[in-house]
Coordinates of C-alpha atoms in Angstrom, one line a residue:
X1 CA -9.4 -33.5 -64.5
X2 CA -7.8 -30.2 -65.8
X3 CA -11.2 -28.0 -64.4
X4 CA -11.0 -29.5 -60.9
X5 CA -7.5 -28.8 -61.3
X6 CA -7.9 -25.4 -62.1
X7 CA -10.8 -25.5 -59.2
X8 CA -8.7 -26.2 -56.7
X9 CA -6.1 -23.6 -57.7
X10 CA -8.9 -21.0 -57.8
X11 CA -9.9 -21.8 -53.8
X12 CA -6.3 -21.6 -52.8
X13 CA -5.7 -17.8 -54.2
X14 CA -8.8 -17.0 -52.6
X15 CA -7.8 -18.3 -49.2
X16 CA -4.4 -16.6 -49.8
X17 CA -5.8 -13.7 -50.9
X18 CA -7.9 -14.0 -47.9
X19 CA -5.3 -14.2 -45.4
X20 CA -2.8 -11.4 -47.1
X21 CA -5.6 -9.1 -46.6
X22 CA -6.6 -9.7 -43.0
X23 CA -5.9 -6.7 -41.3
X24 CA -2.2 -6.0 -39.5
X25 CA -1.2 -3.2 -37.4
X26 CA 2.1 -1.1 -37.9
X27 CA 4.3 -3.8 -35.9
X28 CA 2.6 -6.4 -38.2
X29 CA 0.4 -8.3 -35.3
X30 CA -2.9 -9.4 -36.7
X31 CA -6.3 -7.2 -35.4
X32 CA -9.4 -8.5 -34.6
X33 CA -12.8 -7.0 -35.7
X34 CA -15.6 -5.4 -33.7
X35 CA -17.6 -8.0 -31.5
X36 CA -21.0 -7.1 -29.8
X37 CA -19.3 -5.0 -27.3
X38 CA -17.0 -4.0 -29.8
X39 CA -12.9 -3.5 -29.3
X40 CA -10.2 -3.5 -26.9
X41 CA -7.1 -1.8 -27.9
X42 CA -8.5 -1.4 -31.3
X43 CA -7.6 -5.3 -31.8
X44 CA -4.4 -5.3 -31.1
X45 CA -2.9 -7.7 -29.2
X46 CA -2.5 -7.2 -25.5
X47 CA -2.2 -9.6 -22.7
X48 CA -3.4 -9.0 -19.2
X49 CA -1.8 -10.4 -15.9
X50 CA -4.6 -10.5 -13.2
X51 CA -4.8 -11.4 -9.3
X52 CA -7.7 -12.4 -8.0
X53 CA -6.8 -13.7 -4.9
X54 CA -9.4 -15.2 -3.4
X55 CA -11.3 -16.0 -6.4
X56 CA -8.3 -16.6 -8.5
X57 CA -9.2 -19.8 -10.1
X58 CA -7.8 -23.2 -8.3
X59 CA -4.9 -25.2 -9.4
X60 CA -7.2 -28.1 -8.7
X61 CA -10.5 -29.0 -10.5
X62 CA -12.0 -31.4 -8.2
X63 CA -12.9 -30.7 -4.3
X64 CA -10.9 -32.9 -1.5
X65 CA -10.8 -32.9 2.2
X66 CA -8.7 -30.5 2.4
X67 CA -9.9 -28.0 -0.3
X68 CA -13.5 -28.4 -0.7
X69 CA -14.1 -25.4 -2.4
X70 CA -12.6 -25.3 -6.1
X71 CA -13.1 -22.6 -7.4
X72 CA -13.4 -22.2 -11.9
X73 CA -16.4 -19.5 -12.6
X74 CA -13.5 -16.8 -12.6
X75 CA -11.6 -19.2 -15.4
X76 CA -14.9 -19.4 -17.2
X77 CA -15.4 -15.7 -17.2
X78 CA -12.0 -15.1 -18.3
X79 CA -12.8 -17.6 -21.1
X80 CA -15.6 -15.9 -21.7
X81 CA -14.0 -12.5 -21.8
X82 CA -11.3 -13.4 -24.1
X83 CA -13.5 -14.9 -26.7
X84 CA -15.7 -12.0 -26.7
X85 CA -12.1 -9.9 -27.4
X86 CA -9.8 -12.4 -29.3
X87 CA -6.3 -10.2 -28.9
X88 CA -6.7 -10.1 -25.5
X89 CA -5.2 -13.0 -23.4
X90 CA -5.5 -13.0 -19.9
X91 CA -2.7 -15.1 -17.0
X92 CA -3.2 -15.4 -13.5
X93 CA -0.7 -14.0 -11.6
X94 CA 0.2 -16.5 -8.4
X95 CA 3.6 -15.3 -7.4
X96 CA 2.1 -12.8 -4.1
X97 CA 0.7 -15.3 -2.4
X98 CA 4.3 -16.9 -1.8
X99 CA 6.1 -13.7 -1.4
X100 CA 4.4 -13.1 1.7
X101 CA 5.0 -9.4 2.2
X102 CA 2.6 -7.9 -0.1
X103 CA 4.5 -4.4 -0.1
X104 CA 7.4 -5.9 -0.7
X105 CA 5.8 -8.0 -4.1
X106 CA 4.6 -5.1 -5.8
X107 CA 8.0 -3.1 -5.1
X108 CA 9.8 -6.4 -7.0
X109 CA 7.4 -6.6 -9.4
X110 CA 7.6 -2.9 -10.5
X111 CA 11.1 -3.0 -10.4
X112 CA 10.9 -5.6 -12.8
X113 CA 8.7 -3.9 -15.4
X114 CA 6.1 -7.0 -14.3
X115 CA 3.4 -5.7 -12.2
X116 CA 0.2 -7.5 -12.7
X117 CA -2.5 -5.1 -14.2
X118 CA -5.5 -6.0 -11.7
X119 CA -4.2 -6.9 -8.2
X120 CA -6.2 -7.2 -4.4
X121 CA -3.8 -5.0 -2.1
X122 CA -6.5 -4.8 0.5
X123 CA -8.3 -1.7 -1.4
X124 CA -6.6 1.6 -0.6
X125 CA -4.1 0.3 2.4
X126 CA -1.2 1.2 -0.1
X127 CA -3.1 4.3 -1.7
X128 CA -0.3 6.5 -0.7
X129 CA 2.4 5.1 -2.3
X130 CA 0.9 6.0 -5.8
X131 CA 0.4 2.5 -7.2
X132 CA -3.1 2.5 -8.4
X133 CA -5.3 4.8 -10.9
X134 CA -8.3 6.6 -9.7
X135 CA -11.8 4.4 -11.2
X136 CA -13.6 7.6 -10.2
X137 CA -14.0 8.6 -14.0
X138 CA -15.0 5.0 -15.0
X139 CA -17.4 4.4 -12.8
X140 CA -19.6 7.8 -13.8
X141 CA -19.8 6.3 -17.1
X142 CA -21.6 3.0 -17.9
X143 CA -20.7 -1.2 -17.2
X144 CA -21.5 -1.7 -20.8
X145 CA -22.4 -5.4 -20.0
X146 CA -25.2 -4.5 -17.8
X147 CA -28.6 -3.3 -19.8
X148 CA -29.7 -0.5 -19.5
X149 CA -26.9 1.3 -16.4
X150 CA -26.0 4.3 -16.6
X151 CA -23.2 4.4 -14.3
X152 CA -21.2 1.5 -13.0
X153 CA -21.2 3.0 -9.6
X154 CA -24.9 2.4 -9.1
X155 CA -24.8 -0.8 -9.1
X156 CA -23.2 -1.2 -6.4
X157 CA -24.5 -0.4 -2.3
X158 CA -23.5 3.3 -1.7
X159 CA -22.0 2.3 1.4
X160 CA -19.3 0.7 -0.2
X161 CA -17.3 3.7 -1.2
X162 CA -16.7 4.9 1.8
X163 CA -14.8 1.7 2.9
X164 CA -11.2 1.6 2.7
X165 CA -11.3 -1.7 0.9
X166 CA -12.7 0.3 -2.1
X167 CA -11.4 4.9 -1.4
X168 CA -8.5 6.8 0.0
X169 CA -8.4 9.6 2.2
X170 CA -8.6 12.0 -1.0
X171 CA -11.9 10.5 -2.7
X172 CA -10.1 8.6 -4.8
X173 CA -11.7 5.0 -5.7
X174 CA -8.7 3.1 -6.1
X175 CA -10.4 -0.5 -5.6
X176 CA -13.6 -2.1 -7.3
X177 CA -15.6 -4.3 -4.8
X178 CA -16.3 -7.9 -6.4
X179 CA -17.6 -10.3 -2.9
X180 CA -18.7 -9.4 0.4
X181 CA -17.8 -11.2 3.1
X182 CA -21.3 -13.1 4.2
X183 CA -22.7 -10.0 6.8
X184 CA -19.9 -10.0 8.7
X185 CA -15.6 -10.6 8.0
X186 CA -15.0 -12.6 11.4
X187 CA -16.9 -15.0 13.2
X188 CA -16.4 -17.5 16.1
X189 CA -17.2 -21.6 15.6
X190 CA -17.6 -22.6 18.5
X191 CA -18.2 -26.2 20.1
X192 CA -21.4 -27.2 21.3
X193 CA -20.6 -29.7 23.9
X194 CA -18.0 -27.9 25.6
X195 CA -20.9 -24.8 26.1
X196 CA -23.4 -27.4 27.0
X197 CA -21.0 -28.9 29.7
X198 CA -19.9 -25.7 31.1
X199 CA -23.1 -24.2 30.9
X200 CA -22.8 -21.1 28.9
X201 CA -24.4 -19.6 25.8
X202 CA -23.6 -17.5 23.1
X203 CA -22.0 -14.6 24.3
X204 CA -24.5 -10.8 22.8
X205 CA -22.1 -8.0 23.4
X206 CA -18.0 -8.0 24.2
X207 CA -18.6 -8.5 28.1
X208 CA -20.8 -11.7 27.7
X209 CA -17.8 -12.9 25.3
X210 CA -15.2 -12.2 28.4
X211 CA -17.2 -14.1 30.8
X212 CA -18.0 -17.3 29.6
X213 CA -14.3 -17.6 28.3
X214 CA -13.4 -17.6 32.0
X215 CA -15.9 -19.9 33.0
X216 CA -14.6 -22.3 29.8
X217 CA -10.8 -21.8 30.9
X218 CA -11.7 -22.6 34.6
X219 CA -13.6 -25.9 33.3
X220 CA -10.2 -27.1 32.0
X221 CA -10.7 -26.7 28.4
X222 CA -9.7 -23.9 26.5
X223 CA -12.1 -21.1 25.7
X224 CA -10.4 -19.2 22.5
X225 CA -8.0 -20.7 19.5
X226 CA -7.0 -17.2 17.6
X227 CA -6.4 -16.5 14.2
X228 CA -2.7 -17.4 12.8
X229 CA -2.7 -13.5 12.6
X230 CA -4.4 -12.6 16.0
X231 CA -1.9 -15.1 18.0
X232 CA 0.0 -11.8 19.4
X233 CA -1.0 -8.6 19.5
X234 CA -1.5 -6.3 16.3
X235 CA -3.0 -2.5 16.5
X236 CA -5.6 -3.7 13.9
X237 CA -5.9 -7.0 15.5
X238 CA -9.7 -8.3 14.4
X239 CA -10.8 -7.2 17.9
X240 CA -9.9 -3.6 17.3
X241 CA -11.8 -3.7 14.0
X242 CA -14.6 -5.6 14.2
X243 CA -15.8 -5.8 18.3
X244 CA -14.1 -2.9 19.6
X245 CA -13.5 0.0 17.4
X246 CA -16.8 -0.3 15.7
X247 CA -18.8 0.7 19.0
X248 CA -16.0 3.0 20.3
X249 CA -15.4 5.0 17.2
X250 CA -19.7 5.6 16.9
X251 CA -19.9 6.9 20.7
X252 CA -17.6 9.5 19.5
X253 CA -19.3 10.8 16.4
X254 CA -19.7 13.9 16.8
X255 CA -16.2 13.9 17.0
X256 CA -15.4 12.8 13.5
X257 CA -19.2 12.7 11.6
X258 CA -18.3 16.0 9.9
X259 CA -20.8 15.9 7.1
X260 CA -23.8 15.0 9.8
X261 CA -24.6 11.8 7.8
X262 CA -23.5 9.1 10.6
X263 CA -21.1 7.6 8.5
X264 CA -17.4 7.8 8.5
X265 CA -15.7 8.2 5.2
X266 CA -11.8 7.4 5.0
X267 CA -11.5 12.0 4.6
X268 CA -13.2 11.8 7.7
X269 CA -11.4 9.5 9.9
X270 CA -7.9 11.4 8.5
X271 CA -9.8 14.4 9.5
X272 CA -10.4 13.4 13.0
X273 CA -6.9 11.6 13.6
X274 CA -5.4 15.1 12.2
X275 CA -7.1 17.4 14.5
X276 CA -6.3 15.0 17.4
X277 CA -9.5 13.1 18.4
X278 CA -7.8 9.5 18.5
X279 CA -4.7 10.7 20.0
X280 CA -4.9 9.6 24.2
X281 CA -3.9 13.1 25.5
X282 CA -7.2 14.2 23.9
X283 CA -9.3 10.9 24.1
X284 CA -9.5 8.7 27.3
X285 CA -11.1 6.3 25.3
X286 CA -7.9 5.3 23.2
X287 CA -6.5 3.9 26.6
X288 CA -10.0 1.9 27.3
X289 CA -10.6 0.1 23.8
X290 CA -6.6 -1.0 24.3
X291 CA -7.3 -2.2 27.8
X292 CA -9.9 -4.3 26.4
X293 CA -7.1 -5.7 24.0
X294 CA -4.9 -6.5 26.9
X295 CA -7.7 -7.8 28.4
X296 CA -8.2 -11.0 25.9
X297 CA -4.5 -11.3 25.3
X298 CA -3.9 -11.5 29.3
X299 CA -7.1 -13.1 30.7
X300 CA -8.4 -15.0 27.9
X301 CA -5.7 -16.5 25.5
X302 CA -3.6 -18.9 27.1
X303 CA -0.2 -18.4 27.7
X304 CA 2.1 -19.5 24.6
X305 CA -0.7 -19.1 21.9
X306 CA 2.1 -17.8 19.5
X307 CA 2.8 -21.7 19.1
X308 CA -0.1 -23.0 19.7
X309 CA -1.4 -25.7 17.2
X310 CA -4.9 -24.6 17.4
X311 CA -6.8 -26.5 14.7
X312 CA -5.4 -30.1 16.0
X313 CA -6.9 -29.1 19.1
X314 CA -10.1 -27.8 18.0
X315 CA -10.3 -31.3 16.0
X316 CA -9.8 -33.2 18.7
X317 CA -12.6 -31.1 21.1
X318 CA -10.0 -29.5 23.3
X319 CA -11.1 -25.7 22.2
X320 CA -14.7 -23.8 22.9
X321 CA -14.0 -21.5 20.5
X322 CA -12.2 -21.1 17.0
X323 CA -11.7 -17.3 16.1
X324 CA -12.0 -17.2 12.3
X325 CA -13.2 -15.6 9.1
X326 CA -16.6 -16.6 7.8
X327 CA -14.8 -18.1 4.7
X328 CA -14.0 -21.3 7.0
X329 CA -18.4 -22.1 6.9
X330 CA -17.8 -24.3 4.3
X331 CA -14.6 -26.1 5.8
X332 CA -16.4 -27.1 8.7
X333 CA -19.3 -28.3 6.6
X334 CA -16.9 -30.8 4.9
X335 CA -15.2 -31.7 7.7
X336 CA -16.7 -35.7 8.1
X337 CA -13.8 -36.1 11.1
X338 CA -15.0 -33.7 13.7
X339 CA -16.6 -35.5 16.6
X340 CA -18.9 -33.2 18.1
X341 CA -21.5 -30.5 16.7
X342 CA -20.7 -26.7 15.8
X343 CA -22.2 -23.7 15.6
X344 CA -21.2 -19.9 14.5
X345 CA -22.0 -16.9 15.8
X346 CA -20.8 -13.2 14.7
X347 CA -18.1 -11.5 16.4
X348 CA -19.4 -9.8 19.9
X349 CA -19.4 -6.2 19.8
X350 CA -18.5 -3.9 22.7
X351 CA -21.2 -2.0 24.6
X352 CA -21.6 0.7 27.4
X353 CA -21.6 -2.9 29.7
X354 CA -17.9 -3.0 28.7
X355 CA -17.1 0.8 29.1
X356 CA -19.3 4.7 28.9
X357 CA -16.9 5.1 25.7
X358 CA -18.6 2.3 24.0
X359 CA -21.8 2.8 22.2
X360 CA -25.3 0.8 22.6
X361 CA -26.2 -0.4 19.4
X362 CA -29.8 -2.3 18.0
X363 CA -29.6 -5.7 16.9
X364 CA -32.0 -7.3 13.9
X365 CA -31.8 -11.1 12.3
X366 CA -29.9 -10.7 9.1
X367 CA -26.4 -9.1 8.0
X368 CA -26.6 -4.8 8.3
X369 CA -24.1 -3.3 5.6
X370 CA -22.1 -6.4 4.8
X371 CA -18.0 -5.4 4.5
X372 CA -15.8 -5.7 1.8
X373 CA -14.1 -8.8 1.1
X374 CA -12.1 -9.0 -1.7
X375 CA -12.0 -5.4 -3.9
X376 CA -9.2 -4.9 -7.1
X377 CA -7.1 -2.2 -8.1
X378 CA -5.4 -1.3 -11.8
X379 CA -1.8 -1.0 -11.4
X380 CA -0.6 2.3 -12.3
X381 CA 2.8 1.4 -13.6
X382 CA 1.4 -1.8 -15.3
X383 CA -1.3 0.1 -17.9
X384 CA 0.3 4.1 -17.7
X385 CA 0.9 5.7 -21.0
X386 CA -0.9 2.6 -22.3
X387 CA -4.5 3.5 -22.8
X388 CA -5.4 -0.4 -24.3
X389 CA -3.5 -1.9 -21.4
X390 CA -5.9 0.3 -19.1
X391 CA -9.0 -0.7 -21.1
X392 CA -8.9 -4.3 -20.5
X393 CA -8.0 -4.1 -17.1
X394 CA -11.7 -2.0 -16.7
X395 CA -13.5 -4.3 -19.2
X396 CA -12.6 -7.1 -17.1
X397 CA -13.2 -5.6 -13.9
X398 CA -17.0 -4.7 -15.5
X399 CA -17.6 -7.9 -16.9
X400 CA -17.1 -9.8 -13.4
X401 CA -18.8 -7.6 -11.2
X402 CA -21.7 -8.0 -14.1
X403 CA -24.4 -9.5 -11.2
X404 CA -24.9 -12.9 -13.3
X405 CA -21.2 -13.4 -13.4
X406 CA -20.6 -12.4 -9.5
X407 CA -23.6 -14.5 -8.5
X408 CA -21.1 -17.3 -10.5
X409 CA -18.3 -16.7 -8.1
X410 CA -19.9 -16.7 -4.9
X411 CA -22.5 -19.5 -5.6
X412 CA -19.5 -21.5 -6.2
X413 CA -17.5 -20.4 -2.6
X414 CA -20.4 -21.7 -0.7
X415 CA -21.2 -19.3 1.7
X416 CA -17.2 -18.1 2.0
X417 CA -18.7 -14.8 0.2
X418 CA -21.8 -12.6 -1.2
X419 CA -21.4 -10.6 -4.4
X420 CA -20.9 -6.8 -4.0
X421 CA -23.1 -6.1 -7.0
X422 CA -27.0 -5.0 -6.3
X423 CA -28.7 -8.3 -7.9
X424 CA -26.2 -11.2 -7.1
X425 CA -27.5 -14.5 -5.8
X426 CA -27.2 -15.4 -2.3
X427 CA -25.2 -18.7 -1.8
X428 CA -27.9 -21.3 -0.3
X429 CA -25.3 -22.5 2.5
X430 CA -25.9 -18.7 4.2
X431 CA -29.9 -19.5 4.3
X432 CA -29.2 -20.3 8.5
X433 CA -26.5 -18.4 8.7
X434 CA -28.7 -15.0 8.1
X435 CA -31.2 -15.9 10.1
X436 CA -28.8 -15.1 13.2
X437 CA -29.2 -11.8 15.0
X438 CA -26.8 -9.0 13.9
X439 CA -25.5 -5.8 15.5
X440 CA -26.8 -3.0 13.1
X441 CA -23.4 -0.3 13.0
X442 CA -23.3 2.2 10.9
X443 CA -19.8 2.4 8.7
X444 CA -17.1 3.7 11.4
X445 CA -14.0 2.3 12.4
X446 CA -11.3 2.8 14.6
X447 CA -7.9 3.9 14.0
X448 CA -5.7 1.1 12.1
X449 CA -2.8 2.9 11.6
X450 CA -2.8 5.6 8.7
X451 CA 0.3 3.8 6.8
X452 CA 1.6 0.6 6.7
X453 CA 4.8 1.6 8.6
X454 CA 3.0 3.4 11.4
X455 CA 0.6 0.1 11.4
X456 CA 4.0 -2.0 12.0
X457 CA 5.5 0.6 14.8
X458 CA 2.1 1.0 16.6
X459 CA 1.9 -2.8 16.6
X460 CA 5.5 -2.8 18.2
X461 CA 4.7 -0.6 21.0
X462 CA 1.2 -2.6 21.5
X463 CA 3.0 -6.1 21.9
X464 CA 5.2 -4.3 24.4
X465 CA 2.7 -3.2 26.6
X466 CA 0.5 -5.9 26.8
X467 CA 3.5 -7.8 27.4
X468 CA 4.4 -5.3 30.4
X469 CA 7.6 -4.0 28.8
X470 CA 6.3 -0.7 29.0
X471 CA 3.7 0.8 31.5
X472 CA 0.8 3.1 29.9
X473 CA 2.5 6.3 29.9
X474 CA 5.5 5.4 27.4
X475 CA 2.7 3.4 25.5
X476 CA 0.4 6.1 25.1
X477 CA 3.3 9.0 24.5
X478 CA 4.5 6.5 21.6
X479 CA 1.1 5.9 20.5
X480 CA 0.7 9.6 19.6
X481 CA 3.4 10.1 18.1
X482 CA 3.3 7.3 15.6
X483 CA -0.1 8.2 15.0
X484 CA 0.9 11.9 14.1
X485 CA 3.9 11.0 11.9
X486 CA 1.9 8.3 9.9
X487 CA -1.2 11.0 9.6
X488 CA 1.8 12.8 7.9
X489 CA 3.1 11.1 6.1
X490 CA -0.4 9.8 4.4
X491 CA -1.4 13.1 3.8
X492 CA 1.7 14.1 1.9
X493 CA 1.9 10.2 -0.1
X494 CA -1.8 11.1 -1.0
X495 CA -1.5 15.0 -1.7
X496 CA -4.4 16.2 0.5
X497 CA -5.8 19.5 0.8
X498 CA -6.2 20.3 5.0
X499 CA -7.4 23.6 4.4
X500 CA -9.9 24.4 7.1
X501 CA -9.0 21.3 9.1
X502 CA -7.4 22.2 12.6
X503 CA -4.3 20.5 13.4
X504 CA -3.8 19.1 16.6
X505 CA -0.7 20.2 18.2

């Protein structure tokens, strides 16, 4: 009795002795040793607030009618992550979504002392205001989950950094690209009775789009339901970006193509709006691309689509047409109510049928350079003047966009995205889907609005004239002028050099 007595007491010393010695830092936290990829914050404890908007994992865990897509890989990674590096812990961040004005958020937030680390503020839109670190340095070296890279940025498309979903204006990567959206960001779903019964087909080019939409509003149905966003007019209304501006902005290369390479970096396009080429007193085109705008918001759209209930009517086979992102693929696959067949098609670009400032493009079946979807920043007031803090935050951001763990993510959006990373699985649900016909477009784009303010005024002044407030004169003299002040004012927010650029006076 006395020796397993004395046993006992033996095995408890030890395991005190163990845990006396387990290693502490200076504020007395408990470390954590070197794991296969070895330490984060040389295993002290840190925690790590992320947004991943559209990949942020869902409150719910099983699909409904409603929200058929549930999304978990992301919690899995982060699980994942965290066991790999035991003093870090990782929380979502949900609070932007409900704050609505993005800008806004982050202002709160900072003021707080709460930014999240990672955030998605739509890549380098808020580059200016000095928000996020540069990944240029990171992305030279290794994504030490990925055998045998060398440097991070390989791995993804080149094309990629010269979106403003990913750079700035200064060649600063401020955003790392995680999905795609799937070959292109909008589409339209559109009803396949109603183009049976009028007797129309899907539209190829801008002009095609235009003229079946009057045929379909003349049969008594009507032809278009816009985006929530797209219900009034916006200077970088989806039309702008992704039918319009595309084929406008290439016909002009040579005004903006300053490297000779065909494809417009975010320097570039500051460039070009600098020395004048979008402003209208040098550019007859900047009135024709927003006549085309007008054109849909006065011929097409039907009057009151501001508070229009679109979806109830699309449901009930009163709308051709549902202007959309991709992303809603897989809601219409799960929707068992809807009492007629759909289809998709990509959004219908301009062409020199539509206007001679509108260039001809080539078409082939499959996406060509599919856009940025959802991209992540590091917050600079979240991780500055702490280097762990900063560490994770890059960790992370190279474990997801490791190509197994992106293929994880989009495999489980169904079709709603592609992974940015060279090497992540396509989602089977896009298998018809890329078989459509595509316009191939080299990266350009058209002016959007160089800040978020000028975005706002230009918007303003665009509302008013398609509304006949204003005739095109004041429009266009305001145009230029908000254009010119936001050109600026980015300039100065992002401290870059114009030396040998010629301003436009």
């Amino acid at each position: 009795m006395m020796r397993r007595l004395l046993s006992c007491l033996v095995c408890i010393l030890l395991l005190l002795s163990f845990v006396a010695c387990k290693p502490k830092d200076s504020s007395g936290d408990e470390t954590v040793t070197a794991g296969e990829y070895g330490t984060i914050n040389d295993g002290k404890p840190i925690e790590l607030k992320v947004d991943l908007q559209a990949i942020m994992p869902s409150v719910i865990t099983e699909p409904t009618a409603d929200n058929p897509i549930v999304i978990q890989a992301s919690q899995k990674l982060a699980d994942e992550f965290t066991k790999m590096y035991p003093n870090v812990t990782i929380t979502w961040e949900r609070g932007k979504g409900a704050f609505g004005d993005w800008a806004q958020w982050m202002i709160t937030e900072i003021s707080a002392g709460t930014p999240a680390d990672i955030t998605f503020m739509q890549g380098a839109t808020y580059a200016d205001r000095n928000w996020f670190i540069p990944l240029n340095s990171y992305l030279e070296q290794p994504n030490i989950y990925i055998e045998g890279n060398e440097k991070w940025k390989d791995t993804f498309p080149s094309y990629l950094w010269n979106s403003y979903m990913t750079s700035d204006a200064n060649g600063n990567i401020v955003a790392i690209p995680v999905t795609l959206y799937p070959g292109v960001a909008t589409a339209y779903f559109y009803n396949k009775d109603i183009f049976k019964k009028v007797g129309v087909s899907v539209p190829k080019n801008w002009e095609e789009f235009i003229t079946i939409c009057e045929k379909i509003n003349d049969a008594g149905y009507i032809a278009v339901g816009p985006w929530s966003l797209n219900k009034t007019p916006i200077i970088n209304c989806w039309d702008i970006q992704f039918s319009l501006g595309p084929t406008f902005s290439l016909k002009m290369k040579d005004k903006w193509d300053y490297d000779g390479n065909g494809i417009m970096s975010q320097n570039e396009l500051l460039r070009a709006e600098y020395e004048g080429q979008f402003y209208s007193k040098n550019n007859p085109a900047v009135l024709e691309i927003y006549k085309q705008v007008k054109r849909k918001y006065k011929d097409v759209l039907q009057e009151g689509a501001a508070n229009t209930d679109y979806e109830t009517l699309w449901k009930e086979g009163k709308v051709a047409m549902m202007e959309d992102g991709v992303s809603r693929l897989a809601l219409e696959n799960a929707d068992m109510t809807r009492p007629f067949e759909y289809g998709m098609f990509p959004a219908p670009v301009a062409d020199s049928s539509t206007s001679q400032y509108a260039a001809d493009v080539e078409y082939e079946t499959g996406p060509y350079q599919p856009p940025v979807a959802n991209s992540f920043n590091i917050v600079r007031p979240a991780v500055e003047g702490n280097k762990g803090r900063e560490e994770a935050a890059v960790r992370f951001l190279q474990w997801i966009t490791k190509p197994e763990n992106t293929s994880q993510i989009v495999i489980e959006m169904q079709g709603q995205a592609l992974g940015a990373v060279k090497g992540s699985a396509i989602p089977p649900a896009l298998e018809e889907w890329f078989k459509q016909v595509f316009p191939r477009i080299p990266q350009t784009q058209w002016v959007l609005g160089p800040t978020i303010d000028s975005t706002d005024m230009l918007s303003r002044y665009l509302e008013m004239w398609v509304s006949d407030y204003i005739d095109d004169k004041t429009f266009l003299e305001q145009y230029d002028k908000i254009l010119k002040e936001g050109v600026e004012a980015q300039i100065e927010g992002l401290g870059v050099d114009t030396s040998g650029w010629k301003e436009s006076k």
